[in-house]
Amino acid sequence: MTDIPLLSLAIWVPILGGLLVLATGSDRNAPLARMLAFAVAVAGFVVTIPLYTGFDTTTSAMQFVELTSWVPRFNINYHLGVDGLSVLFVILNAFITILVVMAGWQVIQDKVAQYMAAFLIMSGLMNGIFSALDGVLFYVFFEASLIPLYLIIGIWGGANRVYAAIKFFLYTLLGSLLMLIALLYLFMQSGGSFSILDWHQLPLPIEPQILIFLAFLIAFGVKVPMWPVHTWLPDAHVEAPTGGSVVLAAIALKLGAYGFLRFSLPIVPDAAQQLAPLVITLSLIAVVYIGFVALVQADMKKLVAYSSISHMGFVTLGFFMFNPLGVEGALVQMISHGFVSGAMFLCIGVLYDRMHSRQIADYGGVVNTMPKFAAFFMLFAMANSGLPATSGFVGEFMVVLGAVQFNFWIGFVAATTLILGAAYSLWMYKRVVFGKVANKHVAELEDINGREFAFLAILAVCVLAMGLYPFPFTEVMHASVNELLRHVAVSKL
């Protein structure tokens, strides 16, 4: 292992860089704030690259571990490490942050420094969540990451932004308070340790296991979001500025799913096995019912927000069938969803910046005035519906295969999303892009500029590369997934 504290850099470079951007002050210095934010975002990405290149794919142990005492009296440590389940999300998060800074370059004209700083600080906090190995450290990062997103929605959002921001905040806060109680219980039971890896080995009776599982289910289920606690997400997405939607979809939703893998499954395996049918049922409801809900949306952002819930239903479904294909497929789906949903929101942002409308009915015939944009949008709409050779297909295909191994009918129901996904994605695409020019506003549209072309092209390359050659992603997670499933199969009673 290297002596350079890579994970600390991944966390603190964006946070300290964000504070530096804040220090540029008022909008007189907006160009400086933008350049500085871009430099910090790139630096934050560069320090995560060695996490991949130096990653040992043969072991499931934690790597790049850092351990420093933080609050010795309660045995709380600054304890970081990544394994195959988390390392890709640290890199994805740093990568998405660059795109978000690019996306807000011209659109955001007031409080530029604060906007950029909020995203950089949030990026660092999210990396903290993915790499924390101490319960209190995880909780601090988990809660702190709410604050920048709350501000981003509440300050730079749409007309109904305050309602959306408060709803988002209260939902998530309520869930995480239950998690805090579970963490404190585990601290007491383990003889005063907050180490997540110690908790993985802690034997527990079945009743507390079930209660802890339910506490984690509510905390992480709100974040994912799972049906029926998903209603904050469409509001938050619709009101958030484009960058906020991208980070929310690409990274924030992954925190909940990651929590299941790091906490629920290994700490309370017996409860997870017993209550798996519950989670599978909720996942299938999300996958199918929310797919139908997405079909009738008139607002493009709401449609993509509902499609996110449906895709994340696939992820929770994959986790709780306890076979390697399902879990790996769900992880691949999480990474892919980061690219695809981020790209979809960026595409909608490109249209919104020009027309200031999210209503599908206000568009039509966009291909006539924006051919380059229409080509990118086509690729991402296809990826959103799971077209083979795009990243959207790989994860869904693996989860469906795992589901069929587990139970044919669950696989059958899960596979209907592929049809629903194609229906809502392509029907939206058809109404917005094809046909005659609908009105004079569409006739006046200008095609994407170099900056927009750059971030859409980068994402297009990611989506196609991951769809055509997913091996670099799956090889990283392989050892950790097998170890997790071996661990879950052993009873702790």
mmCIF file with all atom_site columns, N, CA and C in Angstrom, residues 382-439:
data_model
loop_
_atom_site.group_PDB
_atom_site.id
_atom_site.type_symbol
_atom_site.label_atom_id
_atom_site.label_alt_id
_atom_site.label_comp_id
_atom_site.label_asym_id
_atom_site.label_entity_id
_atom_site.label_seq_id
_atom_site.pdbx_PDB_ins_code
_atom_site.Cartn_x
_atom_site.Cartn_y
_atom_site.Cartn_z
_atom_site.occupancy
_atom_site.B_iso_or_equiv
_atom_site.pdbx_formal_charge
_atom_site.auth_seq_id
_atom_site.auth_comp_id
_atom_site.auth_asym_id
_atom_site.auth_atom_id
_atom_site.pdbx_PDB_model_num
ATOM 1   N N  . MET A 1 382 ? -31.857 5.708   -25.163 1.00 0.00 ? 382 MET A N  1
ATOM 2   C CA . MET A 1 382 ? -31.706 4.264   -25.416 1.00 0.00 ? 382 MET A CA 1
ATOM 3   C C  . MET A 1 382 ? -31.038 3.573   -24.226 1.00 0.00 ? 382 MET A C  1
ATOM 4   N N  . ALA A 1 383 ? -30.005 4.196   -23.698 1.00 0.00 ? 383 ALA A N  1
ATOM 5   C CA . ALA A 1 383 ? -29.309 3.606   -22.546 1.00 0.00 ? 383 ALA A CA 1
ATOM 6   C C  . ALA A 1 383 ? -30.256 3.540   -21.353 1.00 0.00 ? 383 ALA A C  1
ATOM 7   N N  . ASN A 1 384 ? -31.107 4.558   -21.209 1.00 0.00 ? 384 ASN A N  1
ATOM 8   C CA . ASN A 1 384 ? -32.062 4.589   -20.101 1.00 0.00 ? 384 ASN A CA 1
ATOM 9   C C  . ASN A 1 384 ? -33.054 3.438   -20.212 1.00 0.00 ? 384 ASN A C  1
ATOM 10  N N  . SER A 1 385 ? -33.339 3.023   -21.441 1.00 0.00 ? 385 SER A N  1
ATOM 11  C CA . SER A 1 385 ? -34.279 1.909   -21.591 1.00 0.00 ? 385 SER A CA 1
ATOM 12  C C  . SER A 1 385 ? -33.548 0.567   -21.678 1.00 0.00 ? 385 SER A C  1
ATOM 13  N N  . GLY A 1 386 ? -32.221 0.567   -21.509 1.00 0.00 ? 386 GLY A N  1
ATOM 14  C CA . GLY A 1 386 ? -31.496 -0.704  -21.430 1.00 0.00 ? 386 GLY A CA 1
ATOM 15  C C  . GLY A 1 386 ? -31.170 -1.321  -22.762 1.00 0.00 ? 386 GLY A C  1
ATOM 16  N N  . LEU A 1 387 ? -30.761 -0.519  -23.749 1.00 0.00 ? 387 LEU A N  1
ATOM 17  C CA . LEU A 1 387 ? -30.385 -1.071  -25.057 1.00 0.00 ? 387 LEU A CA 1
ATOM 18  C C  . LEU A 1 387 ? -29.053 -1.815  -24.944 1.00 0.00 ? 387 LEU A C  1
ATOM 19  N N  . PRO A 1 388 ? -28.939 -3.034  -25.491 1.00 0.00 ? 388 PRO A N  1
ATOM 20  C CA . PRO A 1 388 ? -27.645 -3.724  -25.488 1.00 0.00 ? 388 PRO A CA 1
ATOM 21  C C  . PRO A 1 388 ? -26.569 -2.851  -26.142 1.00 0.00 ? 388 PRO A C  1
ATOM 22  N N  . ALA A 1 389 ? -25.328 -2.975  -25.628 1.00 0.00 ? 389 ALA A N  1
ATOM 23  C CA . ALA A 1 389 ? -24.167 -2.165  -26.038 1.00 0.00 ? 389 ALA A CA 1
ATOM 24  C C  . ALA A 1 389 ? -24.137 -0.815  -25.333 1.00 0.00 ? 389 ALA A C  1
ATOM 25  N N  . THR A 1 390 ? -25.155 -0.508  -24.513 1.00 0.00 ? 390 THR A N  1
ATOM 26  C CA . THR A 1 390 ? -25.042 0.651   -23.627 1.00 0.00 ? 390 THR A CA 1
ATOM 27  C C  . THR A 1 390 ? -24.921 0.127   -22.199 1.00 0.00 ? 390 THR A C  1
ATOM 28  N N  . SER A 1 391 ? -24.398 0.985   -21.303 1.00 0.00 ? 391 SER A N  1
ATOM 29  C CA . SER A 1 391 ? -24.178 0.545   -19.928 1.00 0.00 ? 391 SER A CA 1
ATOM 30  C C  . SER A 1 391 ? -25.492 0.147   -19.259 1.00 0.00 ? 391 SER A C  1
ATOM 31  N N  . GLY A 1 392 ? -26.615 0.741   -19.687 1.00 0.00 ? 392 GLY A N  1
ATOM 32  C CA . GLY A 1 392 ? -27.897 0.453   -19.052 1.00 0.00 ? 392 GLY A CA 1
ATOM 33  C C  . GLY A 1 392 ? -28.307 -1.004  -19.170 1.00 0.00 ? 392 GLY A C  1
ATOM 34  N N  . PHE A 1 393 ? -27.785 -1.677  -20.210 1.00 0.00 ? 393 PHE A N  1
ATOM 35  C CA . PHE A 1 393 ? -28.184 -3.063  -20.439 1.00 0.00 ? 393 PHE A CA 1
ATOM 36  C C  . PHE A 1 393 ? -27.464 -4.018  -19.497 1.00 0.00 ? 393 PHE A C  1
ATOM 37  N N  . VAL A 1 394 ? -26.174 -3.763  -19.254 1.00 0.00 ? 394 VAL A N  1
ATOM 38  C CA . VAL A 1 394 ? -25.332 -4.748  -18.567 1.00 0.00 ? 394 VAL A CA 1
ATOM 39  C C  . VAL A 1 394 ? -25.890 -5.094  -17.194 1.00 0.00 ? 394 VAL A C  1
ATOM 40  N N  . GLY A 1 395 ? -26.114 -4.042  -16.376 1.00 0.00 ? 395 GLY A N  1
ATOM 41  C CA . GLY A 1 395 ? -26.584 -4.278  -15.015 1.00 0.00 ? 395 GLY A CA 1
ATOM 42  C C  . GLY A 1 395 ? -27.968 -4.904  -14.996 1.00 0.00 ? 395 GLY A C  1
ATOM 43  N N  . GLU A 1 396 ? -28.881 -4.390  -15.829 1.00 0.00 ? 396 GLU A N  1
ATOM 44  C CA . GLU A 1 396 ? -30.243 -4.929  -15.818 1.00 0.00 ? 396 GLU A CA 1
ATOM 45  C C  . GLU A 1 396 ? -30.233 -6.383  -16.269 1.00 0.00 ? 396 GLU A C  1
ATOM 46  N N  . PHE A 1 397 ? -29.409 -6.689  -17.264 1.00 0.00 ? 397 PHE A N  1
ATOM 47  C CA . PHE A 1 397 ? -29.336 -8.062  -17.771 1.00 0.00 ? 397 PHE A CA 1
ATOM 48  C C  . PHE A 1 397 ? -28.823 -9.002  -16.681 1.00 0.00 ? 397 PHE A C  1
ATOM 49  N N  . MET A 1 398 ? -27.775 -8.568  -15.961 1.00 0.00 ? 398 MET A N  1
ATOM 50  C CA . MET A 1 398 ? -27.225 -9.414  -14.892 1.00 0.00 ? 398 MET A CA 1
ATOM 51  C C  . MET A 1 398 ? -28.252 -9.615  -13.776 1.00 0.00 ? 398 MET A C  1
ATOM 52  N N  . VAL A 1 399 ? -28.969 -8.555  -13.415 1.00 0.00 ? 399 VAL A N  1
ATOM 53  C CA . VAL A 1 399 ? -29.963 -8.694  -12.349 1.00 0.00 ? 399 VAL A CA 1
ATOM 54  C C  . VAL A 1 399 ? -31.090 -9.620  -12.798 1.00 0.00 ? 399 VAL A C  1
ATOM 55  N N  . VAL A 1 400 ? -31.536 -9.478  -14.053 1.00 0.00 ? 400 VAL A N  1
ATOM 56  C CA . VAL A 1 400 ? -32.607 -10.357 -14.543 1.00 0.00 ? 400 VAL A CA 1
ATOM 57  C C  . VAL A 1 400 ? -32.122 -11.807 -14.565 1.00 0.00 ? 400 VAL A C  1
ATOM 58  N N  . LEU A 1 401 ? -30.883 -12.037 -14.985 1.00 0.00 ? 401 LEU A N  1
ATOM 59  C CA . LEU A 1 401 ? -30.334 -13.405 -14.963 1.00 0.00 ? 401 LEU A CA 1
ATOM 60  C C  . LEU A 1 401 ? -30.318 -13.947 -13.535 1.00 0.00 ? 401 LEU A C  1
ATOM 61  N N  . GLY A 1 402 ? -29.829 -13.116 -12.602 1.00 0.00 ? 402 GLY A N  1
ATOM 62  C CA . GLY A 1 402 ? -29.798 -13.544 -11.204 1.00 0.00 ? 402 GLY A CA 1
ATOM 63  C C  . GLY A 1 402 ? -31.191 -13.816 -10.679 1.00 0.00 ? 402 GLY A C  1
ATOM 64  N N  . ALA A 1 403 ? -32.161 -12.983 -11.097 1.00 0.00 ? 403 ALA A N  1
ATOM 65  C CA . ALA A 1 403 ? -33.537 -13.152 -10.632 1.00 0.00 ? 403 ALA A CA 1
ATOM 66  C C  . ALA A 1 403 ? -34.128 -14.451 -11.165 1.00 0.00 ? 403 ALA A C  1
ATOM 67  N N  . VAL A 1 404 ? -33.828 -14.788 -12.414 1.00 0.00 ? 404 VAL A N  1
ATOM 68  C CA . VAL A 1 404 ? -34.365 -16.026 -12.989 1.00 0.00 ? 404 VAL A CA 1
ATOM 69  C C  . VAL A 1 404 ? -33.773 -17.233 -12.264 1.00 0.00 ? 404 VAL A C  1
ATOM 70  N N  . GLN A 1 405 ? -32.490 -17.162 -11.908 1.00 0.00 ? 405 GLN A N  1
ATOM 71  C CA . GLN A 1 405 ? -31.887 -18.248 -11.109 1.00 0.00 ? 405 GLN A CA 1
ATOM 72  C C  . GLN A 1 405 ? -32.598 -18.388 -9.771  1.00 0.00 ? 405 GLN A C  1
ATOM 73  N N  . PHE A 1 406 ? -32.982 -17.245 -9.210  1.00 0.00 ? 406 PHE A N  1
ATOM 74  C CA . PHE A 1 406 ? -33.580 -17.222 -7.873  1.00 0.00 ? 406 PHE A CA 1
ATOM 75  C C  . PHE A 1 406 ? -35.029 -17.704 -7.938  1.00 0.00 ? 406 PHE A C  1
ATOM 76  N N  . ASN A 1 407 ? -35.781 -17.151 -8.882  1.00 0.00 ? 407 ASN A N  1
ATOM 77  C CA . ASN A 1 407 ? -37.192 -17.508 -9.031  1.00 0.00 ? 407 ASN A CA 1
ATOM 78  C C  . ASN A 1 407 ? -37.648 -16.981 -10.384 1.00 0.00 ? 407 ASN A C  1
ATOM 79  N N  . PHE A 1 408 ? -38.142 -17.873 -11.240 1.00 0.00 ? 408 PHE A N  1
ATOM 80  C CA . PHE A 1 408 ? -38.453 -17.461 -12.609 1.00 0.00 ? 408 PHE A CA 1
ATOM 81  C C  . PHE A 1 408 ? -39.424 -16.289 -12.651 1.00 0.00 ? 408 PHE A C  1
ATOM 82  N N  . TRP A 1 409 ? -40.452 -16.307 -11.802 1.00 0.00 ? 409 TRP A N  1
ATOM 83  C CA . TRP A 1 409 ? -41.491 -15.275 -11.933 1.00 0.00 ? 409 TRP A CA 1
ATOM 84  C C  . TRP A 1 409 ? -41.003 -13.906 -11.489 1.00 0.00 ? 409 TRP A C  1
ATOM 85  N N  . ILE A 1 410 ? -40.095 -13.903 -10.480 1.00 0.00 ? 410 ILE A N  1
ATOM 86  C CA . ILE A 1 410 ? -39.504 -12.612 -10.094 1.00 0.00 ? 410 ILE A CA 1
ATOM 87  C C  . ILE A 1 410 ? -38.697 -12.055 -11.264 1.00 0.00 ? 410 ILE A C  1
ATOM 88  N N  . GLY A 1 411 ? -37.950 -12.938 -11.932 1.00 0.00 ? 411 GLY A N  1
ATOM 89  C CA . GLY A 1 411 ? -37.189 -12.505 -13.104 1.00 0.00 ? 411 GLY A CA 1
ATOM 90  C C  . GLY A 1 411 ? -38.112 -12.014 -14.204 1.00 0.00 ? 411 GLY A C  1
ATOM 91  N N  . PHE A 1 412 ? -39.237 -12.698 -14.354 1.00 0.00 ? 412 PHE A N  1
ATOM 92  C CA . PHE A 1 412 ? -40.206 -12.336 -15.403 1.00 0.00 ? 412 PHE A CA 1
ATOM 93  C C  . PHE A 1 412 ? -40.764 -10.938 -15.144 1.00 0.00 ? 412 PHE A C  1
ATOM 94  N N  . VAL A 1 413 ? -41.170 -10.681 -13.884 1.00 0.00 ? 413 VAL A N  1
ATOM 95  C CA . VAL A 1 413 ? -41.738 -9.371  -13.546 1.00 0.00 ? 413 VAL A CA 1
ATOM 96  C C  . VAL A 1 413 ? -40.668 -8.284  -13.699 1.00 0.00 ? 413 VAL A C  1
ATOM 97  N N  . ALA A 1 414 ? -39.430 -8.582  -13.229 1.00 0.00 ? 414 ALA A N  1
ATOM 98  C CA . ALA A 1 414 ? -38.363 -7.588  -13.322 1.00 0.00 ? 414 ALA A CA 1
ATOM 99  C C  . ALA A 1 414 ? -38.081 -7.236  -14.782 1.00 0.00 ? 414 ALA A C  1
ATOM 100 N N  . ALA A 1 415 ? -38.173 -8.223  -15.660 1.00 0.00 ? 415 ALA A N  1
ATOM 101 C CA . ALA A 1 415 ? -37.849 -7.981  -17.066 1.00 0.00 ? 415 ALA A CA 1
ATOM 102 C C  . ALA A 1 415 ? -38.878 -7.079  -17.750 1.00 0.00 ? 415 ALA A C  1
ATOM 103 N N  . THR A 1 416 ? -40.080 -6.967  -17.161 1.00 0.00 ? 416 THR A N  1
ATOM 104 C CA . THR A 1 416 ? -41.069 -6.072  -17.779 1.00 0.00 ? 416 THR A CA 1
ATOM 105 C C  . THR A 1 416 ? -40.580 -4.617  -17.774 1.00 0.00 ? 416 THR A C  1
ATOM 106 N N  . THR A 1 417 ? -39.678 -4.272  -16.816 1.00 0.00 ? 417 THR A N  1
ATOM 107 C CA . THR A 1 417 ? -39.186 -2.882  -16.810 1.00 0.00 ? 417 THR A CA 1
ATOM 108 C C  . THR A 1 417 ? -38.465 -2.557  -18.062 1.00 0.00 ? 417 THR A C  1
ATOM 109 N N  . LEU A 1 418 ? -37.818 -3.555  -18.667 1.00 0.00 ? 418 LEU A N  1
ATOM 110 C CA . LEU A 1 418 ? -37.079 -3.248  -19.885 1.00 0.00 ? 418 LEU A CA 1
ATOM 111 C C  . LEU A 1 418 ? -38.064 -2.719  -20.921 1.00 0.00 ? 418 LEU A C  1
ATOM 112 N N  . ILE A 1 419 ? -39.270 -3.302  -20.933 1.00 0.00 ? 419 ILE A N  1
ATOM 113 C CA . ILE A 1 419 ? -40.295 -2.846  -21.884 1.00 0.00 ? 419 ILE A CA 1
ATOM 114 C C  . ILE A 1 419 ? -40.827 -1.483  -21.458 1.00 0.00 ? 419 ILE A C  1
ATOM 115 N N  . LEU A 1 420 ? -41.145 -1.340  -20.169 1.00 0.00 ? 420 LEU A N  1
ATOM 116 C CA . LEU A 1 420 ? -41.657 -0.057  -19.682 1.00 0.00 ? 420 LEU A CA 1
ATOM 117 C C  . LEU A 1 420 ? -40.621 1.042   -19.857 1.00 0.00 ? 420 LEU A C  1
ATOM 118 N N  . GLY A 1 421 ? -39.347 0.710   -19.558 1.00 0.00 ? 421 GLY A N  1
ATOM 119 C CA . GLY A 1 421 ? -38.281 1.699   -19.691 1.00 0.00 ? 421 GLY A CA 1
ATOM 120 C C  . GLY A 1 421 ? -38.196 2.199   -21.117 1.00 0.00 ? 421 GLY A C  1
ATOM 121 N N  . ALA A 1 422 ? -38.260 1.274   -22.060 1.00 0.00 ? 422 ALA A N  1
ATOM 122 C CA . ALA A 1 422 ? -38.233 1.676   -23.466 1.00 0.00 ? 422 ALA A CA 1
ATOM 123 C C  . ALA A 1 422 ? -39.449 2.531   -23.778 1.00 0.00 ? 422 ALA A C  1
ATOM 124 N N  . ALA A 1 423 ? -40.606 2.150   -23.218 1.00 0.00 ? 423 ALA A N  1
ATOM 125 C CA . ALA A 1 423 ? -41.839 2.885   -23.521 1.00 0.00 ? 423 ALA A CA 1
ATOM 126 C C  . ALA A 1 423 ? -41.735 4.336   -23.072 1.00 0.00 ? 423 ALA A C  1
ATOM 127 N N  . TYR A 1 424 ? -41.408 4.567   -21.780 1.00 0.00 ? 424 TYR A N  1
ATOM 128 C CA . TYR A 1 424 ? -41.436 5.970   -21.348 1.00 0.00 ? 424 TYR A CA 1
ATOM 129 C C  . TYR A 1 424 ? -40.263 6.771   -21.898 1.00 0.00 ? 424 TYR A C  1
ATOM 130 N N  . SER A 1 425 ? -39.086 6.145   -22.034 1.00 0.00 ? 425 SER A N  1
ATOM 131 C CA . SER A 1 425 ? -37.927 6.907   -22.541 1.00 0.00 ? 425 SER A CA 1
ATOM 132 C C  . SER A 1 425 ? -38.136 7.309   -23.996 1.00 0.00 ? 425 SER A C  1
ATOM 133 N N  . LEU A 1 426 ? -38.522 6.329   -24.806 1.00 0.00 ? 426 LEU A N  1
ATOM 134 C CA . LEU A 1 426 ? -38.588 6.599   -26.239 1.00 0.00 ? 426 LEU A CA 1
ATOM 135 C C  . LEU A 1 426 ? -39.826 7.418   -26.593 1.00 0.00 ? 426 LEU A C  1
ATOM 136 N N  . TRP A 1 427 ? -40.904 7.239   -25.830 1.00 0.00 ? 427 TRP A N  1
ATOM 137 C CA . TRP A 1 427 ? -42.091 8.055   -26.113 1.00 0.00 ? 427 TRP A CA 1
ATOM 138 C C  . TRP A 1 427 ? -41.795 9.521   -25.785 1.00 0.00 ? 427 TRP A C  1
ATOM 139 N N  . MET A 1 428 ? -41.091 9.759   -24.670 1.00 0.00 ? 428 MET A N  1
ATOM 140 C CA . MET A 1 428 ? -40.685 11.128  -24.369 1.00 0.00 ? 428 MET A CA 1
ATOM 141 C C  . MET A 1 428 ? -39.795 11.657  -25.491 1.00 0.00 ? 428 MET A C  1
ATOM 142 N N  . TYR A 1 429 ? -38.834 10.838  -25.929 1.00 0.00 ? 429 TYR A N  1
ATOM 143 C CA . TYR A 1 429 ? -37.898 11.274  -26.966 1.00 0.00 ? 429 TYR A CA 1
ATOM 144 C C  . TYR A 1 429 ? -38.645 11.629  -28.249 1.00 0.00 ? 429 TYR A C  1
ATOM 145 N N  . LYS A 1 430 ? -39.591 10.776  -28.599 1.00 0.00 ? 430 LYS A N  1
ATOM 146 C CA . LYS A 1 430 ? -40.352 11.008  -29.833 1.00 0.00 ? 430 LYS A CA 1
ATOM 147 C C  . LYS A 1 430 ? -41.109 12.335  -29.769 1.00 0.00 ? 430 LYS A C  1
ATOM 148 N N  . ARG A 1 431 ? -41.755 12.595  -28.627 1.00 0.00 ? 431 ARG A N  1
ATOM 149 C CA . ARG A 1 431 ? -42.574 13.815  -28.533 1.00 0.00 ? 431 ARG A CA 1
ATOM 150 C C  . ARG A 1 431 ? -41.713 15.074  -28.494 1.00 0.00 ? 431 ARG A C  1
ATOM 151 N N  . VAL A 1 432 ? -40.527 14.971  -27.896 1.00 0.00 ? 432 VAL A N  1
ATOM 152 C CA . VAL A 1 432 ? -39.693 16.175  -27.765 1.00 0.00 ? 432 VAL A CA 1
ATOM 153 C C  . VAL A 1 432 ? -38.903 16.442  -29.041 1.00 0.00 ? 432 VAL A C  1
ATOM 154 N N  . VAL A 1 433 ? -38.364 15.383  -29.638 1.00 0.00 ? 433 VAL A N  1
ATOM 155 C CA . VAL A 1 433 ? -37.341 15.559  -30.668 1.00 0.00 ? 433 VAL A CA 1
ATOM 156 C C  . VAL A 1 433 ? -37.887 15.423  -32.087 1.00 0.00 ? 433 VAL A C  1
ATOM 157 N N  . PHE A 1 434 ? -38.771 14.445  -32.305 1.00 0.00 ? 434 PHE A N  1
ATOM 158 C CA . PHE A 1 434 ? -39.178 14.182  -33.684 1.00 0.00 ? 434 PHE A CA 1
ATOM 159 C C  . PHE A 1 434 ? -40.374 15.036  -34.100 1.00 0.00 ? 434 PHE A C  1
ATOM 160 N N  . GLY A 1 435 ? -40.795 14.876  -35.335 1.00 0.00 ? 435 GLY A N  1
ATOM 161 C CA . GLY A 1 435 ? -41.969 15.592  -35.840 1.00 0.00 ? 435 GLY A CA 1
ATOM 162 C C  . GLY A 1 435 ? -41.608 16.952  -36.413 1.00 0.00 ? 435 GLY A C  1
ATOM 163 N N  . LYS A 1 436 ? -42.634 17.720  -36.722 1.00 0.00 ? 436 LYS A N  1
ATOM 164 C CA . LYS A 1 436 ? -42.422 19.070  -37.252 1.00 0.00 ? 436 LYS A CA 1
ATOM 165 C C  . LYS A 1 436 ? -42.037 20.017  -36.112 1.00 0.00 ? 436 LYS A C  1
ATOM 166 N N  . VAL A 1 437 ? -41.424 21.139  -36.476 1.00 0.00 ? 437 VAL A N  1
ATOM 167 C CA . VAL A 1 437 ? -41.109 22.155  -35.473 1.00 0.00 ? 437 VAL A CA 1
ATOM 168 C C  . VAL A 1 437 ? -42.416 22.641  -34.857 1.00 0.00 ? 437 VAL A C  1
ATOM 169 N N  . ALA A 1 438 ? -42.522 22.510  -33.536 1.00 0.00 ? 438 ALA A N  1
ATOM 170 C CA . ALA A 1 438 ? -43.827 22.689  -32.882 1.00 0.00 ? 438 ALA A CA 1
ATOM 171 C C  . ALA A 1 438 ? -44.229 24.157  -32.758 1.00 0.00 ? 438 ALA A C  1
ATOM 172 N N  . ASN A 1 439 ? -43.269 25.049  -32.499 1.00 0.00 ? 439 ASN A N  1
ATOM 173 C CA . ASN A 1 439 ? -43.620 26.447  -32.280 1.00 0.00 ? 439 ASN A CA 1
ATOM 174 C C  . ASN A 1 439 ? -42.396 27.314  -32.541 1.00 0.00 ? 439 ASN A C  1
#
